[in-house]
CSV table of C-alpha atoms in Angstrom, one decimal:
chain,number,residue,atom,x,y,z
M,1,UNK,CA,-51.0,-10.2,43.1
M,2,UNK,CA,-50.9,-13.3,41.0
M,3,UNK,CA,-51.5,-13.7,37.5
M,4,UNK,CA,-55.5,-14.6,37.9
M,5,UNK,CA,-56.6,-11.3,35.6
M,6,UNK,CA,-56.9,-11.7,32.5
M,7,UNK,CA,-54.7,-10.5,29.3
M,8,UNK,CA,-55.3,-11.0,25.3
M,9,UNK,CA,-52.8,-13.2,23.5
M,10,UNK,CA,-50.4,-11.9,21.3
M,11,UNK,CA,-48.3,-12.8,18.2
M,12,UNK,CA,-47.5,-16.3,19.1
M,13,UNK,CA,-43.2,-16.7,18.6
M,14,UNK,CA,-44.2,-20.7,17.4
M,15,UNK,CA,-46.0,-23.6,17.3
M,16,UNK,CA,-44.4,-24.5,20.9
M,17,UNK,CA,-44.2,-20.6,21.9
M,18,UNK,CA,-46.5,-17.2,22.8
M,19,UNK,CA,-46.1,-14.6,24.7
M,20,UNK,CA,-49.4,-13.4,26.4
M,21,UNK,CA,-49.5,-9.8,28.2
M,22,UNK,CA,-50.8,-10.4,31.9
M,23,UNK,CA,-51.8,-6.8,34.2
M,24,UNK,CA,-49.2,-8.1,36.5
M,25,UNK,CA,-46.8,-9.8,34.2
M,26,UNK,CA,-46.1,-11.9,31.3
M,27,UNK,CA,-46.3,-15.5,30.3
M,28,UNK,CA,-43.7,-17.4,27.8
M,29,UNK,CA,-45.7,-20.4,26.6
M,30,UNK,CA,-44.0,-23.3,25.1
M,31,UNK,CA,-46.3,-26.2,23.6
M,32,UNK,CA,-45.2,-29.0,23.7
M,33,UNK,CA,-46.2,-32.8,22.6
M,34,UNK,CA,-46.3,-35.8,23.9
M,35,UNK,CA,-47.2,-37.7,20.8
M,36,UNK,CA,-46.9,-36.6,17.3
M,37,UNK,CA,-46.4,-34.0,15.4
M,38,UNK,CA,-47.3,-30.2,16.1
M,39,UNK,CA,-47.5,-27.6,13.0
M,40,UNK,CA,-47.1,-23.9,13.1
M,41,UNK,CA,-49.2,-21.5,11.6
M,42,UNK,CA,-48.2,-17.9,13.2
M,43,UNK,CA,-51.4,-15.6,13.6
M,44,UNK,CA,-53.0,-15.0,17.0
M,45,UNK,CA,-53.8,-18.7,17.5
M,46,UNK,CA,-51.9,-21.3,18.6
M,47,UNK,CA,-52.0,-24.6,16.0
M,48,UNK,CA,-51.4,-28.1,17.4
M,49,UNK,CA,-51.7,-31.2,15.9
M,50,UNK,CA,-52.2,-34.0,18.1
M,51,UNK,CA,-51.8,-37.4,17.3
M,52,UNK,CA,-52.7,-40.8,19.3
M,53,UNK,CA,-52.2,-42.6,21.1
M,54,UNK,CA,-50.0,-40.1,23.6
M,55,UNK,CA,-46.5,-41.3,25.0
M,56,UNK,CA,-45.1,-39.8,28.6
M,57,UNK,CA,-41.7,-40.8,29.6
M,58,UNK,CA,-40.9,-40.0,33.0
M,59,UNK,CA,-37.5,-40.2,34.1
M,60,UNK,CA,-37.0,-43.6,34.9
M,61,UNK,CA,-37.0,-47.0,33.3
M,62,UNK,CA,-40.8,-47.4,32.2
M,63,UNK,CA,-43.3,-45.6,29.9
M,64,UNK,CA,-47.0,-44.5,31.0
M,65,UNK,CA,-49.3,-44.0,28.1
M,66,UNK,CA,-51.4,-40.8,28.7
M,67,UNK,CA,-53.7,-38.7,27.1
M,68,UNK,CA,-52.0,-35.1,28.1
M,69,UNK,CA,-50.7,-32.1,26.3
M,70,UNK,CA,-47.9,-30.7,28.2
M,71,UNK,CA,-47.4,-26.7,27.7
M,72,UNK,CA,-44.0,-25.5,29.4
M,73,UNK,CA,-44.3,-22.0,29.9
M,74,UNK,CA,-41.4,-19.2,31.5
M,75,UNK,CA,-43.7,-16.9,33.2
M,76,UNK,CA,-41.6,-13.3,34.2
M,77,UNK,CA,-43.2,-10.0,35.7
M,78,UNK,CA,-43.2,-6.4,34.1
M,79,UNK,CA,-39.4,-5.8,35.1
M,80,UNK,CA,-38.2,-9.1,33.5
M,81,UNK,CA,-37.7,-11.4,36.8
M,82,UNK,CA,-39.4,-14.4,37.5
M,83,UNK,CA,-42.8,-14.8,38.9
M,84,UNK,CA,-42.6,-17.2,41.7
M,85,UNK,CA,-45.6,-19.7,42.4
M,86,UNK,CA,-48.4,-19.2,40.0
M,87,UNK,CA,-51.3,-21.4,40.5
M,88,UNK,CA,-52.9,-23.6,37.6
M,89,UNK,CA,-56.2,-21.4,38.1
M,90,UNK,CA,-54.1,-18.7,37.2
M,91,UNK,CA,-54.2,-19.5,33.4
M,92,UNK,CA,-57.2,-20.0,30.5
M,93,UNK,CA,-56.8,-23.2,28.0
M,94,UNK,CA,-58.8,-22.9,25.3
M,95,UNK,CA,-59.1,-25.8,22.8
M,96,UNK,CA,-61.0,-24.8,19.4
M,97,UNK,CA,-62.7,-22.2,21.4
M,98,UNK,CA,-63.9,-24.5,24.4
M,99,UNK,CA,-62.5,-23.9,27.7
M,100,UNK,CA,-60.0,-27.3,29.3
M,101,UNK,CA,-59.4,-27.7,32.6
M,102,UNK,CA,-55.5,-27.2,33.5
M,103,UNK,CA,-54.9,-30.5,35.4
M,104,UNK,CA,-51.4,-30.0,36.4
M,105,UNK,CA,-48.8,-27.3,36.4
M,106,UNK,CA,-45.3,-28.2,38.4
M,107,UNK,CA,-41.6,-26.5,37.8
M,108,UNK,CA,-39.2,-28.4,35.7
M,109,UNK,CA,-36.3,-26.0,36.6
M,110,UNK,CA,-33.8,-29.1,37.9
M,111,UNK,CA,-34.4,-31.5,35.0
M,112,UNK,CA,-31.2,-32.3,32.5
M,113,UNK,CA,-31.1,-30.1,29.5
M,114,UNK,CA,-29.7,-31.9,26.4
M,115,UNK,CA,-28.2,-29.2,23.4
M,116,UNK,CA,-26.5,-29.2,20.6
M,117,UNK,CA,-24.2,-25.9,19.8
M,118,UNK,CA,-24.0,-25.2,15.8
M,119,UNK,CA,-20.9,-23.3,15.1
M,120,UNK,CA,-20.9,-21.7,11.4
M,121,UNK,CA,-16.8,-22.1,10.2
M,122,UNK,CA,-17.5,-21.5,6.9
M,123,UNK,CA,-15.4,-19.7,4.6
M,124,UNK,CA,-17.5,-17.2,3.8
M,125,UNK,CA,-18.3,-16.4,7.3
M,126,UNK,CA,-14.7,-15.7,8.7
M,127,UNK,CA,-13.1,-14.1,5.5
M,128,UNK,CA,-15.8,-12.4,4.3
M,129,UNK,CA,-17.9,-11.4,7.5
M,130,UNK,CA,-17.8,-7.3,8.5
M,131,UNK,CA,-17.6,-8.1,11.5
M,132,UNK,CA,-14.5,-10.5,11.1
M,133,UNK,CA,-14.5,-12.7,14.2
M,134,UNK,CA,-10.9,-13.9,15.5
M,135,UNK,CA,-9.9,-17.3,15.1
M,136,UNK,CA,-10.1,-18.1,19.0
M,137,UNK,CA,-13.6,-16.7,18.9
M,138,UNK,CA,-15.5,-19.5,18.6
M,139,UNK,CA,-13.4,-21.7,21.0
M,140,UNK,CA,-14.4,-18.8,23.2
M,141,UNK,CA,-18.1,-18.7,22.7
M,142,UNK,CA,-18.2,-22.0,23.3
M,143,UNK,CA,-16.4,-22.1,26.6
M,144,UNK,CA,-18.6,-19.0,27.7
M,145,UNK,CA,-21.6,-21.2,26.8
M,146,UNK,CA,-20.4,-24.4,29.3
M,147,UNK,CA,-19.8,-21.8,31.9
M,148,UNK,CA,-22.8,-19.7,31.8
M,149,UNK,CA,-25.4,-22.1,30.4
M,150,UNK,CA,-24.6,-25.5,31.9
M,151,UNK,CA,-25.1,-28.0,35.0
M,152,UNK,CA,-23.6,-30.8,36.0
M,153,UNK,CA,-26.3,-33.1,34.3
M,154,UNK,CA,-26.6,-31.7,31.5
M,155,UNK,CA,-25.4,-33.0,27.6
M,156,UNK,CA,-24.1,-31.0,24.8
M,157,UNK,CA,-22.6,-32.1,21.2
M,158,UNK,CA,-20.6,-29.4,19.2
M,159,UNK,CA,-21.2,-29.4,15.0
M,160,UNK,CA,-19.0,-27.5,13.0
M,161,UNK,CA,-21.1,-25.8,9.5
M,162,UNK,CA,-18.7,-26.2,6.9
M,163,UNK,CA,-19.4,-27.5,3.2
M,164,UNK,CA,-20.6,-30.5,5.4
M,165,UNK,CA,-22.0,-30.6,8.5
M,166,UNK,CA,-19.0,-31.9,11.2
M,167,UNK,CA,-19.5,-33.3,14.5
M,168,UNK,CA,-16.8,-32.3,16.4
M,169,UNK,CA,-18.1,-33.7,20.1
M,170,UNK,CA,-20.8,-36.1,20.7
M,171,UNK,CA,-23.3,-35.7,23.0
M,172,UNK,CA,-21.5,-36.0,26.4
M,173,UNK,CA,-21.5,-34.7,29.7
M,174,UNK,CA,-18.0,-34.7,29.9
M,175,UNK,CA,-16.8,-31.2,30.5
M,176,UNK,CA,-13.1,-32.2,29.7
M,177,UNK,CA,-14.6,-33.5,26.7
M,178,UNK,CA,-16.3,-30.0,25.4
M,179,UNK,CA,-13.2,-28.0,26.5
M,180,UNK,CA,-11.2,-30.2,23.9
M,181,UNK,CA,-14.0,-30.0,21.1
M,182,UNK,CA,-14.4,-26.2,21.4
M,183,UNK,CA,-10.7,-25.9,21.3
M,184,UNK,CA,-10.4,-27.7,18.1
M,185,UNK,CA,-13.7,-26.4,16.3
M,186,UNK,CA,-12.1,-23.6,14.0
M,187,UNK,CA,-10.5,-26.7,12.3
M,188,UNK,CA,-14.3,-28.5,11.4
M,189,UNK,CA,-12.5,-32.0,12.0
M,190,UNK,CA,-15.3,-35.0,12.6
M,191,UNK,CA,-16.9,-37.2,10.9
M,192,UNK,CA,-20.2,-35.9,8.8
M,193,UNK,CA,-23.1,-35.9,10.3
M,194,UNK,CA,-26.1,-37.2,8.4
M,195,UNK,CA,-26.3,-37.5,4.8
M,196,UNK,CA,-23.3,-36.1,3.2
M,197,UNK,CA,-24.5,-32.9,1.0
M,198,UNK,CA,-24.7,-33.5,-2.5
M,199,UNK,CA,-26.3,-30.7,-3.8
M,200,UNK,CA,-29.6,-31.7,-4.9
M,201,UNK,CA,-30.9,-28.1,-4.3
M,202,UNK,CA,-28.1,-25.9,-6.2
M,203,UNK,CA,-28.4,-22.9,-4.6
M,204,UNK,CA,-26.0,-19.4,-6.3
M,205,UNK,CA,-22.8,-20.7,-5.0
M,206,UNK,CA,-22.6,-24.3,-6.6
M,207,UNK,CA,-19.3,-23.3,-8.8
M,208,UNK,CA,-17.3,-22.1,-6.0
M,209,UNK,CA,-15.8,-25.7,-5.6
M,210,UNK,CA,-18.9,-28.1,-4.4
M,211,UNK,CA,-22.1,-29.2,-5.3
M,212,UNK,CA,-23.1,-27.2,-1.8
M,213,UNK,CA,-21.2,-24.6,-2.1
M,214,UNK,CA,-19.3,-23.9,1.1
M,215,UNK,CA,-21.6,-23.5,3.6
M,216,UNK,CA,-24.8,-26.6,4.7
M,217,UNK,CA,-26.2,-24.7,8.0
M,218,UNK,CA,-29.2,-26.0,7.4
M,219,UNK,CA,-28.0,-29.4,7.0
M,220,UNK,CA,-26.2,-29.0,10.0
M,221,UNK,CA,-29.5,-28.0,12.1
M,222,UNK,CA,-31.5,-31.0,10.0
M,223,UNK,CA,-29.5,-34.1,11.0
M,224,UNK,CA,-28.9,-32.0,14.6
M,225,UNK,CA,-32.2,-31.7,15.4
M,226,UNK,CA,-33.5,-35.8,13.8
M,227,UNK,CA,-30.5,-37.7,15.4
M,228,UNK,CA,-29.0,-36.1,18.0
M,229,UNK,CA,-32.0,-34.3,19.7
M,230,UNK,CA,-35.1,-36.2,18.8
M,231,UNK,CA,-34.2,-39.3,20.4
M,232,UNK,CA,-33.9,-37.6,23.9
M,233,UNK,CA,-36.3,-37.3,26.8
M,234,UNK,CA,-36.5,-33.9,28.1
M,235,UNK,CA,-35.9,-30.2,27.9
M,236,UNK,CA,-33.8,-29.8,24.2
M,237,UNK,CA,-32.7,-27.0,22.6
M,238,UNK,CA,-30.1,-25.6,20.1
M,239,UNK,CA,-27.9,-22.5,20.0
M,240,UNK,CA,-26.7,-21.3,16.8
M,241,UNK,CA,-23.5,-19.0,15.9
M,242,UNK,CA,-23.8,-18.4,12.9
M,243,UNK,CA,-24.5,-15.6,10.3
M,244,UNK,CA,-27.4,-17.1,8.7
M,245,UNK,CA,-25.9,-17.9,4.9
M,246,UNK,CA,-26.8,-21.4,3.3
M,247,UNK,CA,-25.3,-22.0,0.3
M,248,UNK,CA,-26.9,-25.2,-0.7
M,249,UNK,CA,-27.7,-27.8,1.4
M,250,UNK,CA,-30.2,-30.4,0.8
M,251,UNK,CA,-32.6,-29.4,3.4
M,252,UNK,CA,-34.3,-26.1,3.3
M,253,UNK,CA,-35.6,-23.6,5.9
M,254,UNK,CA,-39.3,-25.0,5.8
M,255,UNK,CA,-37.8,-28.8,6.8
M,256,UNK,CA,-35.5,-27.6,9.0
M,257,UNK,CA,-37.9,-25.9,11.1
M,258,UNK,CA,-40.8,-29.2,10.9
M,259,UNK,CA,-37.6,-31.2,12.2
M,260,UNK,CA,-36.6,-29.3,15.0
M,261,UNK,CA,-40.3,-28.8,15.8
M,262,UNK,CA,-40.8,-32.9,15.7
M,263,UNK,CA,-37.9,-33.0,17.9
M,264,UNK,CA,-39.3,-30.4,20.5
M,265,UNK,CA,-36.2,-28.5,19.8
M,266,UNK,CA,-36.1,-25.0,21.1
M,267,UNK,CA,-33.6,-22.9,18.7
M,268,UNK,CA,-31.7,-20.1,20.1
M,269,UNK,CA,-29.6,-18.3,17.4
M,270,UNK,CA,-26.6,-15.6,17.6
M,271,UNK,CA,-26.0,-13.8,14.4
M,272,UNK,CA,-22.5,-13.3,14.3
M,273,UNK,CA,-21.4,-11.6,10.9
M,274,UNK,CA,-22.6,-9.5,8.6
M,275,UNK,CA,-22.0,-10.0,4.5
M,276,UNK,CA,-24.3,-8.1,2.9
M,277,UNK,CA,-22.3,-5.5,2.4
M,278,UNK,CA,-20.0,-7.6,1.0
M,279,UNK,CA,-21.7,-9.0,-1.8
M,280,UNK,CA,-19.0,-9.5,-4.7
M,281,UNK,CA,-19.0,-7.6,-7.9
M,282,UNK,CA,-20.0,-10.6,-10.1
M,283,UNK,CA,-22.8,-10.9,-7.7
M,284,UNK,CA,-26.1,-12.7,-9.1
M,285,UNK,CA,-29.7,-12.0,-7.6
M,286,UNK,CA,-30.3,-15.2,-6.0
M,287,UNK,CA,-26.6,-14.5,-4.5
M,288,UNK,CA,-28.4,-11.4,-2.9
M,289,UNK,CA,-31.0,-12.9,-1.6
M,290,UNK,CA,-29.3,-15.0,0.0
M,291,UNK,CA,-27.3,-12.7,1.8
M,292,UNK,CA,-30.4,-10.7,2.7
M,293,UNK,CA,-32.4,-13.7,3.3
M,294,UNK,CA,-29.8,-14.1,6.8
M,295,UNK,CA,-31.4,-12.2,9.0
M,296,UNK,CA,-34.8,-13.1,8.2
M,297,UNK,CA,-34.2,-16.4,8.2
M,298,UNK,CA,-32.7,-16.8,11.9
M,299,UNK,CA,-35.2,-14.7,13.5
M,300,UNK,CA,-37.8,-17.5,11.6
M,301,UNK,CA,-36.5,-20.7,12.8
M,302,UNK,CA,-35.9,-19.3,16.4
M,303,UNK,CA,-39.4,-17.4,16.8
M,304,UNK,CA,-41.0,-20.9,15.3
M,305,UNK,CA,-39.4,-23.2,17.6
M,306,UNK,CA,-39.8,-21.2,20.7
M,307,UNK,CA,-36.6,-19.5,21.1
M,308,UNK,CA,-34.9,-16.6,20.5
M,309,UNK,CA,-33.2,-14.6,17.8
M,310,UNK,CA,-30.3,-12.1,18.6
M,311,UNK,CA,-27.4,-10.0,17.1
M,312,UNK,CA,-23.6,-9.7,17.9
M,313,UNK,CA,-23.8,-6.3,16.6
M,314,UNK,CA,-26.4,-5.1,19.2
M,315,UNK,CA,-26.2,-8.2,22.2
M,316,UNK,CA,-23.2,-8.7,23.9
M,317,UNK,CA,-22.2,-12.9,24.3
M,318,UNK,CA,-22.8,-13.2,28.1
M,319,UNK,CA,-26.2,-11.2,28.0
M,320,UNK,CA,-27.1,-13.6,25.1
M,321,UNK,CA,-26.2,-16.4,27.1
M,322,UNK,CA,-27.3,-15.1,30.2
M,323,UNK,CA,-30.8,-14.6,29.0
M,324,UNK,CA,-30.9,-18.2,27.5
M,325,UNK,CA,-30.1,-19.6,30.7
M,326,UNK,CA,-33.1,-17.8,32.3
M,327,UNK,CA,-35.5,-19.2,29.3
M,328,UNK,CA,-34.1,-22.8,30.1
M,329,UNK,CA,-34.1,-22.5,33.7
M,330,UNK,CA,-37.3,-21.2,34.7
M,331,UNK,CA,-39.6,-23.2,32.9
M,332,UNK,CA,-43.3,-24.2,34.7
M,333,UNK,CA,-45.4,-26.6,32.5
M,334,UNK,CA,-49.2,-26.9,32.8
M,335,UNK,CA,-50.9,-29.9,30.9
M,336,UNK,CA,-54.5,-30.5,30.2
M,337,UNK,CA,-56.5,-33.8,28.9
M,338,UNK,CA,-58.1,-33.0,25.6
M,339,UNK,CA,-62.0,-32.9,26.0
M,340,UNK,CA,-61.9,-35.1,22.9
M,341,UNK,CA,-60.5,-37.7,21.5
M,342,UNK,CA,-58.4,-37.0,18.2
M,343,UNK,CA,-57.5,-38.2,15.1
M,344,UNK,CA,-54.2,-39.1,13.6
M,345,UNK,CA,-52.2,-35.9,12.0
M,346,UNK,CA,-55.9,-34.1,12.9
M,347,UNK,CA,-55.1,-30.1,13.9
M,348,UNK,CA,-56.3,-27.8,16.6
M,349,UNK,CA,-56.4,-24.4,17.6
M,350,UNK,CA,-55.2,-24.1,20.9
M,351,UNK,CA,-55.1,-20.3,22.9
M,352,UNK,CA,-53.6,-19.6,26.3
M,353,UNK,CA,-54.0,-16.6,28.7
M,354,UNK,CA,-53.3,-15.4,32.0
């Protein structure tokens, strides 16, 4: 039967994400802008904030200025697979509590994906991780992620997390191109991208060398997320390896999630090592919040961007990857026209079900 009985909402994972309990399935909903900005507020609601006039870029050479709120959406059954065909009557907009009629709901499974990988090569993470990853490892992940997660038109980029963030590859479609960037990535050699760090936030670890200690992931997902990935049309998203320790960049969590969120930058993130149980003797409480702050703090940015959070310690690479590839490749979008017209920066509650 198809989806056309209703469910309540749930938690919603973002500003861009729910998941909403269906009798015969469930629905992975992803809003997404056209125009503007979107803010998150997690509860049972969905916040949006829409902002005119709306921009639509089909793919090809001219623009079309629309009033439409797209809201990609990976709808799967009870067991997990995907449910084929749903019908636009099959799902309930509700816009500040007044019901919108879904105008249009097509598959966007064949359009180019455009990501950026964030590798975490910071000291701390290889010497002083539990779980102590090999050197090849990260060439490795890398390679697994082309193979399993990747067409033929899609782009990637590679940044290295080091004291500064380091672009290793540009964004390119060039396969022969990744290879050689994940093969040199343990050594973090490429020019910095962004702002260089300079420590204007000191966080516990500012005397172990630099002003930013010696490791700027959220730097790294900053100036990832507002140059590399905002620019582009499309489906975008961003897979962290990392194990979730910042040591002072310039950006904090709360920016680094607002950017990827302006970007419409789904995060995926991989925690790949474990150092709280290696906090050093001379250890100072904001040093242990930071290590306990990891977890936490992963799980955050990828629930609030739409993604996924998962662990190396209980998740195996290729079912990580695997399950990305199924987010990103069955992806449905409905849209609606707001009923209203709205205000710059003006916000709205927006709740979805099936």
């Amino acid at each position: 039967r198809r989806l056309g009985r209703q469910g309540k909402a749930t938690d919603i994972r973002s500003y861009r994400s729910a998941r909403i309990p269906a009798l015969a399935g469930d629905v992975v909903l992803f809003a997404e802008r056209i125009m503007g900005t979107a803010i998150v507020m997690k509860s049972h609601w969905l916040v949006l904030a829409f902002v005119g006039p709306l921009l639509a870029q089909p793919p090809t050479s001219f623009s079309v200025e629309v009033n439409l709120v797209r809201v990609p959406c990976v709808v799967t059954g009870a067991d997990g697979t995907p449910v084929q065909n749903p019908h636009k009557e099959d799902f309930i907009v509700l816009e500040d509590g007044k019901p919108q009629e879904v105008k249009y709901l097509w598959r966007e499974t064949d359009l180019p994906l455009t990501v950026v990988v964030v590798v975490d090569i910071s000291f701390p993470h290889i010497i002083m991780s539990s779980l102590k990853p090999h050197p090849n490892q990260y060439t490795d992940d890398v390679l697994q992620f082309l193979q399993r997660v990747v067409s033929p038109n899609d782009r990637l980029a590679i940044v290295a997390v080091t004291n500064q963030a380091r672009l290793v590859t540009d964004l390119t479609g060039s396969l022969e191109g990744l290879r050689a960037g994940a093969s040199t990535i343990r050594h973090g050699v490429g020019p910095v991208l962004g702002d260089p760090c300079t420590g204007r936030n000191p966080g516990p670890w500012r005397g172990y060398g630099d002003p930013c200690g010696f490791s700027v992931l959220w730097d790294a997902v900053f100036f990832s997320a507002q140059l590399k990935l905002k620019p582009q049309t499309g489906r975008k998203a961003m897979f962290l390896l990392t194990g979730g320790l910042d040591t002072g960049s310039d950006h904090n969590l709360t920016d680094v999630i607002a950017a990827c969120q302006s970007a419409g930058t789904t995060v995926y993130s991989l925690r790949d090592a474990e150092h709280s149980s290696l906090i050093p003797a001379s250890r100072t409480e904001a040093m242990v919040y930071s290590y306990l702050s990891e977890k936490p703090d992963l799980s955050r940015i990828s629930r609030e961007t739409g993604g996924l959070a998962f662990d190396r310690a209980t998740t195996k690479l290729p079912e990580v990857l695997d399950r990305i590839q199924f987010d990103l490749r069955n992806q449905y979008v409905l849209a609606f026209t707001p009923a209203t017209a709205h205000s710059a920066r003006s916000f709205h509650k927006l709740q979805v079900k099936a």
